[in-house]
Short mmCIF file of C-alpha atoms in Angstrom, two decimals:
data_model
loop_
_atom_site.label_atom_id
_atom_site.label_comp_id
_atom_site.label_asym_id
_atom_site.label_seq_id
_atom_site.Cartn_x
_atom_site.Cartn_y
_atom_site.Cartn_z
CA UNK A 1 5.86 -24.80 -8.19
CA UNK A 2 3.93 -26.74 -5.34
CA UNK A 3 6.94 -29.56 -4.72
CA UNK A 4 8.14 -29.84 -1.31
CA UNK A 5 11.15 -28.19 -0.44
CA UNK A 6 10.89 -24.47 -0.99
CA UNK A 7 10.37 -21.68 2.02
CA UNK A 8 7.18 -22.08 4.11
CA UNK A 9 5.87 -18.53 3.91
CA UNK A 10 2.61 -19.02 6.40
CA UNK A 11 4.07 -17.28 8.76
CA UNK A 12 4.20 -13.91 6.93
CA UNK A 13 0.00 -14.13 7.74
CA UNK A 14 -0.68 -15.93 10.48
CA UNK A 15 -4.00 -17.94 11.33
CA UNK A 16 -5.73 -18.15 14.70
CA UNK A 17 -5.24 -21.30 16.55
CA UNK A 18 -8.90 -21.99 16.78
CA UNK A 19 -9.56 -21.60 12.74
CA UNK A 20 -6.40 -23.86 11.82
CA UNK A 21 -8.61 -26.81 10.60
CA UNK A 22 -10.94 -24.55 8.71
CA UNK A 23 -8.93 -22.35 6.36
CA UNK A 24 -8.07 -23.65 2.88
CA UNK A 25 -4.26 -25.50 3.16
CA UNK A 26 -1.88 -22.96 1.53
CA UNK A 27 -0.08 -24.52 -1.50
CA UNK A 28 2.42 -21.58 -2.73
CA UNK A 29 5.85 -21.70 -1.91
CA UNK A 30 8.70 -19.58 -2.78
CA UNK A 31 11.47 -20.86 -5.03
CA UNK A 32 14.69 -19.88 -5.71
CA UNK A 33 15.00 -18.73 -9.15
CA UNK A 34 11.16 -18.31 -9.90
CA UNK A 35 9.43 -16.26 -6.96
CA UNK A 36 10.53 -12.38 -7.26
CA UNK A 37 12.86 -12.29 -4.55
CA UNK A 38 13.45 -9.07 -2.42
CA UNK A 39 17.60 -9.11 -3.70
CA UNK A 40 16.21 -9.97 -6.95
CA UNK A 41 13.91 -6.76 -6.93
CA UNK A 42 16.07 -4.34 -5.99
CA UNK A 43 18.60 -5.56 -8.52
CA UNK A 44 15.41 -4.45 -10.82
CA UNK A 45 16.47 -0.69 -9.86
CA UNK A 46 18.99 1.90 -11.77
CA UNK A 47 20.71 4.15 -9.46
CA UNK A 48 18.17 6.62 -9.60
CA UNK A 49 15.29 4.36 -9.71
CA UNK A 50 13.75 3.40 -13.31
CA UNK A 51 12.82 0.11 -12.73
CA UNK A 52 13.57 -2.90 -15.07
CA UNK A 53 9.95 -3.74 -15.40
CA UNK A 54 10.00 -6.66 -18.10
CA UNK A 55 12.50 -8.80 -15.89
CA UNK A 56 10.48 -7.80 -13.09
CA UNK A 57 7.40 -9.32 -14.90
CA UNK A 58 9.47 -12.61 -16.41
CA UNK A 59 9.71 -13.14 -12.84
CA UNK A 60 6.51 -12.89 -11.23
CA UNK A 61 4.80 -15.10 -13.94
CA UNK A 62 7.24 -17.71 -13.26
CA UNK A 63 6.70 -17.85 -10.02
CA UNK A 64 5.00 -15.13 -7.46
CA UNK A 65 6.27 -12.49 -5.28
CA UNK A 66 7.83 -12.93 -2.09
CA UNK A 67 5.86 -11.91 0.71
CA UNK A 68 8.00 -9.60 2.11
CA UNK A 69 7.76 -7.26 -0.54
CA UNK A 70 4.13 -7.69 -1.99
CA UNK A 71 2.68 -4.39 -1.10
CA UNK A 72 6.10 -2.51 -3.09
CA UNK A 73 5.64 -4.27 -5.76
CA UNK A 74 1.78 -3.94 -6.19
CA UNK A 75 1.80 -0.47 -6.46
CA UNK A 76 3.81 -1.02 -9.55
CA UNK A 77 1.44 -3.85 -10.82
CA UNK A 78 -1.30 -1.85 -10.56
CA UNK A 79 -0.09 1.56 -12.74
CA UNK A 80 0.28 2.93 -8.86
CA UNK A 81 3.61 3.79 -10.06
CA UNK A 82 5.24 4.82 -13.52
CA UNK A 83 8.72 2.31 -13.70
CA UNK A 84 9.91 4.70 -15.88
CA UNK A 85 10.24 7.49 -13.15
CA UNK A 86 13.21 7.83 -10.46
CA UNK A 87 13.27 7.21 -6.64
CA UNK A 88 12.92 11.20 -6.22
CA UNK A 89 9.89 11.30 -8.84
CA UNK A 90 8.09 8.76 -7.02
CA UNK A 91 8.85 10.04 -3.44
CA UNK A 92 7.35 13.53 -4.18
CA UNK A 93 4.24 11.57 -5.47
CA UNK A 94 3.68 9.34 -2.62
CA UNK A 95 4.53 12.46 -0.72
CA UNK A 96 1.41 14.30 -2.72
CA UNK A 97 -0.89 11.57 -2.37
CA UNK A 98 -0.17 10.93 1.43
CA UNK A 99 -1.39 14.69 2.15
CA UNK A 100 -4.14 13.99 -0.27
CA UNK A 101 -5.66 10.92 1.41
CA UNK A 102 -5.12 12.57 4.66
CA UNK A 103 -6.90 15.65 3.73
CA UNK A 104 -10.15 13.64 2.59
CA UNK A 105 -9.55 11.67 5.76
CA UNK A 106 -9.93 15.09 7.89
CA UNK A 107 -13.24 15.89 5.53
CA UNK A 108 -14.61 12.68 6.69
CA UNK A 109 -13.54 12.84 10.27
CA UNK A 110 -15.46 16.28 10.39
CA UNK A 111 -18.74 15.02 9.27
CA UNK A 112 -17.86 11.47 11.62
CA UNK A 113 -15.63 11.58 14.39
CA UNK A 114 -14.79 7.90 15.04
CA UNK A 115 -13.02 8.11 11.25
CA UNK A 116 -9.53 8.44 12.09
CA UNK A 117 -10.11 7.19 15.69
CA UNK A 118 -9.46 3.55 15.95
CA UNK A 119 -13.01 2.39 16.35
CA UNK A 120 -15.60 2.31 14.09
CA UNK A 121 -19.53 1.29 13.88
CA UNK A 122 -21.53 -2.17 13.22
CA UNK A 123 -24.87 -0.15 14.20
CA UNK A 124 -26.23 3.11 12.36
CA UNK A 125 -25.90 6.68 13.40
CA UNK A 126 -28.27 8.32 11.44
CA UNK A 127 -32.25 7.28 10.51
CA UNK A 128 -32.48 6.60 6.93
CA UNK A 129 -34.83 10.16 6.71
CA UNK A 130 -31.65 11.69 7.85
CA UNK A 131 -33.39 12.15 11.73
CA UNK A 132 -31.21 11.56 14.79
CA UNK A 133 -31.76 8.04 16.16
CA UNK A 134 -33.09 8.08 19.99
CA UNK A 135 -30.34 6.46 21.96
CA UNK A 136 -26.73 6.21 21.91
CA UNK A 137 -25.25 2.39 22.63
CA UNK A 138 -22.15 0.66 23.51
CA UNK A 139 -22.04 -1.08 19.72
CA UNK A 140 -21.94 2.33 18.42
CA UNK A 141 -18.82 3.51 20.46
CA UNK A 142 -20.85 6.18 22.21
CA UNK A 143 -21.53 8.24 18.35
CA UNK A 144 -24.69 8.86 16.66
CA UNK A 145 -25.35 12.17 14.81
CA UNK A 146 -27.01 14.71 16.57
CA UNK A 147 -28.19 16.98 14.13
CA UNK A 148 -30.86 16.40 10.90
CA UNK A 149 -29.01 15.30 8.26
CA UNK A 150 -30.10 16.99 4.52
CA UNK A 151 -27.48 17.02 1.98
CA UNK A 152 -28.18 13.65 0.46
CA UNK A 153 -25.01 12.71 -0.35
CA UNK A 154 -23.77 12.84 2.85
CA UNK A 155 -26.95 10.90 4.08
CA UNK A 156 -26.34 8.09 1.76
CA UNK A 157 -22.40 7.92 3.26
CA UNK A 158 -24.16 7.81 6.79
CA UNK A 159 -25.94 4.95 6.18
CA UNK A 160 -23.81 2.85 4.76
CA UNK A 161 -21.33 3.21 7.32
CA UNK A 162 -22.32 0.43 9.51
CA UNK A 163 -23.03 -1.81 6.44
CA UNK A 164 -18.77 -1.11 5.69
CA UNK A 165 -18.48 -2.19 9.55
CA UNK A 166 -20.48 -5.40 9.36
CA UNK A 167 -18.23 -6.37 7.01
CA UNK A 168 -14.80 -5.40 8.34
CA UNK A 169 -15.88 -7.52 11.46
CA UNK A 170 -16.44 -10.81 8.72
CA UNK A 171 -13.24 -9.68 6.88
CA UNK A 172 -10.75 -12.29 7.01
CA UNK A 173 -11.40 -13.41 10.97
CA UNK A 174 -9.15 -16.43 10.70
CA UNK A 175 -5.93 -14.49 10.55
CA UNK A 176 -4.14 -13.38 13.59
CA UNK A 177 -3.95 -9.30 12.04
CA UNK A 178 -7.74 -8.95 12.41
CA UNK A 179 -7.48 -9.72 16.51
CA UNK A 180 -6.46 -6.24 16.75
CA UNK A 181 -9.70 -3.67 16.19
CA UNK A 182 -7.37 -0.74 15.11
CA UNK A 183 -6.40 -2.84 12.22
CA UNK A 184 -10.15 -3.59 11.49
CA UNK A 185 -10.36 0.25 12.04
CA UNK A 186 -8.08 1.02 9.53
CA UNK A 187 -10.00 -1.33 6.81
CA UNK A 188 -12.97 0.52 8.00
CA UNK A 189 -11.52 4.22 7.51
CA UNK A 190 -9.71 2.96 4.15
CA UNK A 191 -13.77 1.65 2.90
CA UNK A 192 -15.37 4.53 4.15
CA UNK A 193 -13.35 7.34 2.96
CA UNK A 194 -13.40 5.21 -0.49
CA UNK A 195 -17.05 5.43 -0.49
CA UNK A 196 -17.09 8.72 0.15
CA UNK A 197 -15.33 9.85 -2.62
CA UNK A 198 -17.22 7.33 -5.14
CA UNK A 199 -20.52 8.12 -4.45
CA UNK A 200 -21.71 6.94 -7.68
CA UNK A 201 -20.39 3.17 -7.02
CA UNK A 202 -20.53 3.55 -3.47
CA UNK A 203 -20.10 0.69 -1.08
CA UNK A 204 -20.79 -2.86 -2.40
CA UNK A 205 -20.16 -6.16 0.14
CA UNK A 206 -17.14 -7.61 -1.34
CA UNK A 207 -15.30 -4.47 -1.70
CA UNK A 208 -13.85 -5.09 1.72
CA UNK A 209 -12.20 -8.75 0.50
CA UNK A 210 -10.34 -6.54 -2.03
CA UNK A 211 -9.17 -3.97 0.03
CA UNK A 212 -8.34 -6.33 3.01
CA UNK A 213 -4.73 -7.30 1.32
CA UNK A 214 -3.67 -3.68 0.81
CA UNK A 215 -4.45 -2.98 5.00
CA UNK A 216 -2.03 -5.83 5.81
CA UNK A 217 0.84 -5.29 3.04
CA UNK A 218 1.14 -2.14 3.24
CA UNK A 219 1.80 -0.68 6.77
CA UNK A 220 1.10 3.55 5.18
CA UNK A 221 -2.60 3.69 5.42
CA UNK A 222 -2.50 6.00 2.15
CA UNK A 223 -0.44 3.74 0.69
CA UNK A 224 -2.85 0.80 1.33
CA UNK A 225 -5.81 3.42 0.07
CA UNK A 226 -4.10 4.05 -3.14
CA UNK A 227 -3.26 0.39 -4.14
CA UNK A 228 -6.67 -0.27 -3.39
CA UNK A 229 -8.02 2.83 -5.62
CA UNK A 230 -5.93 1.41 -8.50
CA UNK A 231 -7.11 -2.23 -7.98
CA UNK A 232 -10.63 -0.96 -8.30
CA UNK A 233 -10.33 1.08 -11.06
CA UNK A 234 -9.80 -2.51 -12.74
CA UNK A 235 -13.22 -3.73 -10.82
CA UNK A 236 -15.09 -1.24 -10.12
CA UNK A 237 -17.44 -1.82 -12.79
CA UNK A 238 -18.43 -4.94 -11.24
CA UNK A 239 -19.43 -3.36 -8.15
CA UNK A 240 -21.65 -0.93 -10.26
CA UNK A 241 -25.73 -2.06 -8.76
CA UNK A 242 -29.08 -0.53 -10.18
CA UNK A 243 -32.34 -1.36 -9.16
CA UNK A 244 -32.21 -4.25 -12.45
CA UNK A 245 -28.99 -4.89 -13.11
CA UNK A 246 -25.50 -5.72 -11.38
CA UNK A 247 -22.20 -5.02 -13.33
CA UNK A 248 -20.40 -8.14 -12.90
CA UNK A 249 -22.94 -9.58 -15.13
CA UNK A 250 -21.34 -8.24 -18.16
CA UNK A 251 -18.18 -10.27 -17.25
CA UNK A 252 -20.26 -13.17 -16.58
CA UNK A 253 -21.54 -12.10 -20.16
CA UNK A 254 -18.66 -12.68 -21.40
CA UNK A 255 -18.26 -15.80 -19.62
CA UNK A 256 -20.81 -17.15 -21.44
CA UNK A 257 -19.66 -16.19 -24.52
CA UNK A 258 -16.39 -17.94 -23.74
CA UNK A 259 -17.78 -21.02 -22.38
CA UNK A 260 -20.54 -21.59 -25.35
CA UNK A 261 -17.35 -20.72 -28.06
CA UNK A 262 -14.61 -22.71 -26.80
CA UNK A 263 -16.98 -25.73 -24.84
CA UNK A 264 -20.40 -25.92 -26.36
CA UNK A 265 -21.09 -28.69 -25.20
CA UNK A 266 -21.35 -27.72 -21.52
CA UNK A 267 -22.46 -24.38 -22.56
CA UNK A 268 -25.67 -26.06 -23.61
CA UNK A 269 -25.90 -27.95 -20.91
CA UNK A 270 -25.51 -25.27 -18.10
CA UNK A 271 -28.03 -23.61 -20.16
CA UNK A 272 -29.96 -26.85 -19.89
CA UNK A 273 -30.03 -26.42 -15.90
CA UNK A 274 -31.13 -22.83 -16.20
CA UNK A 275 -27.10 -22.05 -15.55
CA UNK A 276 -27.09 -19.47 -18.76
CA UNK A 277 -26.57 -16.41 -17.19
CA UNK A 278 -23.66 -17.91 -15.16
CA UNK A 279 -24.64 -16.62 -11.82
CA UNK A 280 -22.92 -19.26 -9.86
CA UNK A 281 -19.69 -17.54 -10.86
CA UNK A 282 -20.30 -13.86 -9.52
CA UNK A 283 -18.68 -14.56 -6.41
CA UNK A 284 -15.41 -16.18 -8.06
CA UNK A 285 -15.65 -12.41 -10.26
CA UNK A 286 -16.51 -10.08 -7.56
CA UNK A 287 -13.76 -11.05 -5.02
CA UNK A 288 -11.32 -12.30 -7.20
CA UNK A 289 -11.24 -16.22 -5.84
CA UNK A 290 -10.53 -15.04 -2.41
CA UNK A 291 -12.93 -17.71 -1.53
CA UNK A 292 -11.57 -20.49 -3.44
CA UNK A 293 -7.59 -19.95 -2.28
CA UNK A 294 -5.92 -19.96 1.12
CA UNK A 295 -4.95 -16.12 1.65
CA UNK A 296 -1.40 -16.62 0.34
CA UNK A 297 -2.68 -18.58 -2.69
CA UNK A 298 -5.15 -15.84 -3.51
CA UNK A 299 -2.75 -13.34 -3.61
CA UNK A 300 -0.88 -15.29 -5.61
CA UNK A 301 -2.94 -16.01 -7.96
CA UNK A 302 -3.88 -11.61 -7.73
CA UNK A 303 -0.59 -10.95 -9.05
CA UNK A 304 -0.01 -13.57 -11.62
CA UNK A 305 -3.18 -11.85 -13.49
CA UNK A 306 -1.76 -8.79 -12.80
CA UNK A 307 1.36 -9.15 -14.17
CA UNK A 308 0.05 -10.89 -17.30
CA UNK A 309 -2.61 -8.39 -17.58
CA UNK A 310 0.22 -5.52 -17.17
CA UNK A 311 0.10 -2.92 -19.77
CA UNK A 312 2.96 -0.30 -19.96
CA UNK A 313 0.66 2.75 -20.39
CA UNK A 314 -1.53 1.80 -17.36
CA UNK A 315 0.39 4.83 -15.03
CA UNK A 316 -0.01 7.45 -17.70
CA UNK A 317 -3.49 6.33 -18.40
CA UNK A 318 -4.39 6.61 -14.87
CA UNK A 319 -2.84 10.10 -14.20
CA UNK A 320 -3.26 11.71 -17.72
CA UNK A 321 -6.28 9.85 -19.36
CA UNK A 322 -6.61 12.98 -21.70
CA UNK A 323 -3.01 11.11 -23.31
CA UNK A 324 -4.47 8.22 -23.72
CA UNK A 325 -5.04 8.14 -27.36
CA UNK A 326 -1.24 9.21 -27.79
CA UNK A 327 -0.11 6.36 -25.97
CA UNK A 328 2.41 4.00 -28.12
CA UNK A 329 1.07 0.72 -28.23
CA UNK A 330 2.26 -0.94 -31.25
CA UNK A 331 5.56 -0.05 -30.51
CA UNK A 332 7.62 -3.35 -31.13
CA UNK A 333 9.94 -2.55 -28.22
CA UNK A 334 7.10 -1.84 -26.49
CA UNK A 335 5.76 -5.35 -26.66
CA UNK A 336 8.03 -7.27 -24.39
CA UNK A 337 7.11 -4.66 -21.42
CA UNK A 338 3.57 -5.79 -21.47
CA UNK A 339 2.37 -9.00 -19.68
CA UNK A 340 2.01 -12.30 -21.67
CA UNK A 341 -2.21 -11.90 -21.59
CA UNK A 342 -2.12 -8.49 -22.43
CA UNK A 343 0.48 -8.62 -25.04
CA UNK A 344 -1.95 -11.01 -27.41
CA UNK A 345 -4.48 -8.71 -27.67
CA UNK A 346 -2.15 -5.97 -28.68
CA UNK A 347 -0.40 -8.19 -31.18
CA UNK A 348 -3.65 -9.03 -32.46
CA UNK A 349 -4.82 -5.64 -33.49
CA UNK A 350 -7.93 -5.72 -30.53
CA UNK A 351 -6.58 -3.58 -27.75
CA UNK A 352 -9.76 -1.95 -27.36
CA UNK A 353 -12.31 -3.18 -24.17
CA UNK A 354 -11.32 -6.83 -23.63
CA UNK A 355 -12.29 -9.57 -21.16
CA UNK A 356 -10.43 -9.66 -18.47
CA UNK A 357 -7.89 -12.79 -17.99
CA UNK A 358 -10.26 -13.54 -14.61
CA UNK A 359 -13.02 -14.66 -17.03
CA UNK A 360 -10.95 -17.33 -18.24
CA UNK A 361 -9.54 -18.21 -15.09
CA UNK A 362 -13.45 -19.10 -13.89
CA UNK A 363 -13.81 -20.41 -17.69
CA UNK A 364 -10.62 -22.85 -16.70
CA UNK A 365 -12.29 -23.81 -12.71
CA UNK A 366 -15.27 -25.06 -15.43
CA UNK A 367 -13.42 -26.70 -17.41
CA UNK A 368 -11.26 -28.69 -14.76
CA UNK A 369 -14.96 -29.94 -13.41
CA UNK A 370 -16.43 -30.81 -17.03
CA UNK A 371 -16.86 -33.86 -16.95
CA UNK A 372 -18.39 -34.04 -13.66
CA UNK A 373 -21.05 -31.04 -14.49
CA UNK A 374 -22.18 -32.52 -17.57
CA UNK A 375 -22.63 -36.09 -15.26
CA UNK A 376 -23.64 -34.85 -12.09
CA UNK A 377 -25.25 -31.86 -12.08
CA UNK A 378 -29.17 -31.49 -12.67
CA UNK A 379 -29.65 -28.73 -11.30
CA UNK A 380 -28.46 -25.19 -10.22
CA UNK A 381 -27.72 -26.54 -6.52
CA UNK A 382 -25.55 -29.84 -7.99
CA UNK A 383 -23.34 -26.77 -10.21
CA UNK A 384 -23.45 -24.85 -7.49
CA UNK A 385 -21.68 -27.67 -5.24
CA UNK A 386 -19.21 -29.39 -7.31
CA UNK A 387 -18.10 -25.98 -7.67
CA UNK A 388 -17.63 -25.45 -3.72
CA UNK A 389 -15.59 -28.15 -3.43
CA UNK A 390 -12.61 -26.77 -5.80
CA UNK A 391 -11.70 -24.45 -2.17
CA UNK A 392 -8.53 -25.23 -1.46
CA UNK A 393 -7.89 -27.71 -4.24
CA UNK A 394 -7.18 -25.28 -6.98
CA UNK A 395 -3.61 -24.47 -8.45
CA UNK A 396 -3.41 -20.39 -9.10
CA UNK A 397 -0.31 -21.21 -11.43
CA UNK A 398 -2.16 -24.11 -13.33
CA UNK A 399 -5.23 -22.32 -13.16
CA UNK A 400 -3.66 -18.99 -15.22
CA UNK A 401 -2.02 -21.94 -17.28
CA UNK A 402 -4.65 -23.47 -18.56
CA UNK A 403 -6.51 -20.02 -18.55
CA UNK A 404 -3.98 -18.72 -21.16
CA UNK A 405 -4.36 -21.90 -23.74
CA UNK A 406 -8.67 -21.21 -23.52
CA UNK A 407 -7.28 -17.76 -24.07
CA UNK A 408 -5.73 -19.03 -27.50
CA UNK A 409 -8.62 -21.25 -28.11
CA UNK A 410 -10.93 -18.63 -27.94
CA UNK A 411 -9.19 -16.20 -30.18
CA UNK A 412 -8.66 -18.85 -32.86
CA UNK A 413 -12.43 -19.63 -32.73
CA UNK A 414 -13.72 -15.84 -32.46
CA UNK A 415 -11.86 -14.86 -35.66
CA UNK A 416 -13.16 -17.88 -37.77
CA UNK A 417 -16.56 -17.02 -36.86
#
């Protein structure tokens, strides 16, 4: 996957001139016969649009999706889409969900102006008692809210506002898309009306490294909202904060569990260093490895899970949840529509709550750097660092390789236990 030879794709997201030498070297290329191909794609289409979803998947675990048609194809990945519906079904739904977004847009626009505007704020508008701040300035493009605020909900949006923009501005800088502030604007619109609607997750800093791919794949702002919708309804949980507790740590749970079944050896010793819990990993969890890969490589990597994670029901379980528990999983012919990751677990007879395949991904980054963790490190900060210098050095396809045989490891163990 990585020889020399196939097409140089860097220019579908180009990097600044000035942050050349500091971005991760990009190590996916597309090749002929193994990347999902734009002809190859379409091909994947009947005449009126049911979509030949198990090729489509062969595909993409073999070897990617070519950047030119990413964004289409996510929706799909995601349960965006059902494959089983027609060009016409799908048109009146994107149609729906267009007028949808836009209306929520509008709701937020009404309560802040700059939504919807092409600007957006790094300072707050609002005092966190819900009072009018004193002065207007040039960071806040002129808008501050003039009048007490008291519903609290709409308080709590307020103020979290400039948080979202702080963020935008430190959301993928390097790349040449991010020079323009209406894109940044649109991330910032896309995060805010998000958080708006989710009050009970609300905005959590990493949300925007997530959403960030959707902006620049997918030129339809609502189409960009509603891939990201459906890649959070896989992570949202992680972003879920109390005043104890952090959600991600029940994947870094399971982590644990993974690490101390299938490598006890290092288990014990992480434990050892204090390293138990596995907080060095949240970051790898929360984002997804966007730190760890070039852009292209993360993405990569995005939709390799994704299609081995795919599960057939994921549209209908999204749009008619009340269904779910009608949904035909041990169907036989069934199986072969379901991604490679997914597809053990239903074979298995355990398709209820699972860990997720990026667990074993970070359980396979461990794994690569055993043997220097159990020599190196003594300490949290020695972890911490050998694990830093895996950016740009990581394979996504050997990485979901070697995360599918801990996979099997893991399973054999569990059930003799």
């Amino acid at each position: 996957m990585w020889k020399s030879g196939g097409e140089d794709l860097q220019g579908f997201y180009p990097v600044r001139s000035e942050c050349q030498a500091d971005v991760p070297r990009t190590r996916f290329k597309s090749r002929a016969g193994k990347t999902l191909s734009a002809r190859r794609w379409h091909a994947a289409f009947t005449e009126d649009g049911h979509l030949d979803m198990e090729r489509v998947l062969r595909r993409i675990q073999r070897g990617g999706i070519h950047p030119s048609i990413k964004g289409e194809v996510w929706e799909f990945l995601l349960g965006g889409y059902d494959p089983d519906s027609t060009f016409e079904e799908r048109s009146r739904l994107r149609n729906h969900r267009r007028e949808q977004y836009y209306a929520w847009k509008e709701e937020c626009r009404q309560m802040v102006p700059l939504v919807g505007s092409g600007k957006f704020v790094t300072m707050a508008v609002v005092q966190e008692s819900g009072e009018p701040l004193e002065e207007s300035s040039v960071e806040n493009q002129g808008w501050l809210v003039k009048d007490a605020v008291t519903d609290k909900r709409v308080l709590q949006w307020m103020l979290v506002l400039s948080q979202i923009g702080l963020d935008v501005v430190r959301t993928d800088r390097y790349l040449c898309f991010y020079e323009s502030e209406s894109n940044q604007a649109r991330l910032w619109d896309v995060l805010a009306i998000y958080t708006w609607l989710n009050p009970d997750i609300g905005y959590v800093q990493g949300m925007n490294d997530i959403c960030s791919p959707m902006i620049i794949l997918l030129e339809d702002e609502a189409g960009a909202f509603w891939c990201f919708e459906r890649a959070m309804r896989r992570l949202r949980e992680n972003f879920r904060t109390t005043a104890t507790s952090m959600g991600v740590q029940t994947q870094l749970g399971m982590l644990s569990q993974v690490i101390k079944t299938v490598d006890p050896r290092l288990h014990q010793h992480l434990e050892d260093l204090d390293g138990g819990e596995y907080l060095f990993a949240i970051r790898m969890l929360m984002v997804l490895f966007r730190r760890e890969f070039s852009f292209l490589d993360a993405l990569y990597l995005w939709e390799l899970m994704w299609a081995m994670e795919y599960n057939p029901n994921l549209f209908a379980s999204y749009e008619q949840p009340e269904n779910r528990s009608n949904m035909s999983e041990h169907d036989p012919r069934l199986l072969k529509k379901y991604g490679k990751f997914e597809r053990k677990y239903v074979k298995s007879g355990h398709n209820e709550q699972h860990n997720t395949l990026a667990v074993f991904v970070v359980a396979s980054v461990l794994e690569t750097k055993n043997k220097r963790l159990l020599k190196e490190a003594k300490g949290l900060d020695d972890v911490v660092q050998i694990l830093g210098d895996i950016a740009g050095n990581l394979d996504a396809r050997k990485a979901c390789k070697e995360a599918l045989k801990i996979h099997e490891k893991f399973l054999r163990k569990a059930n003799r236990q």
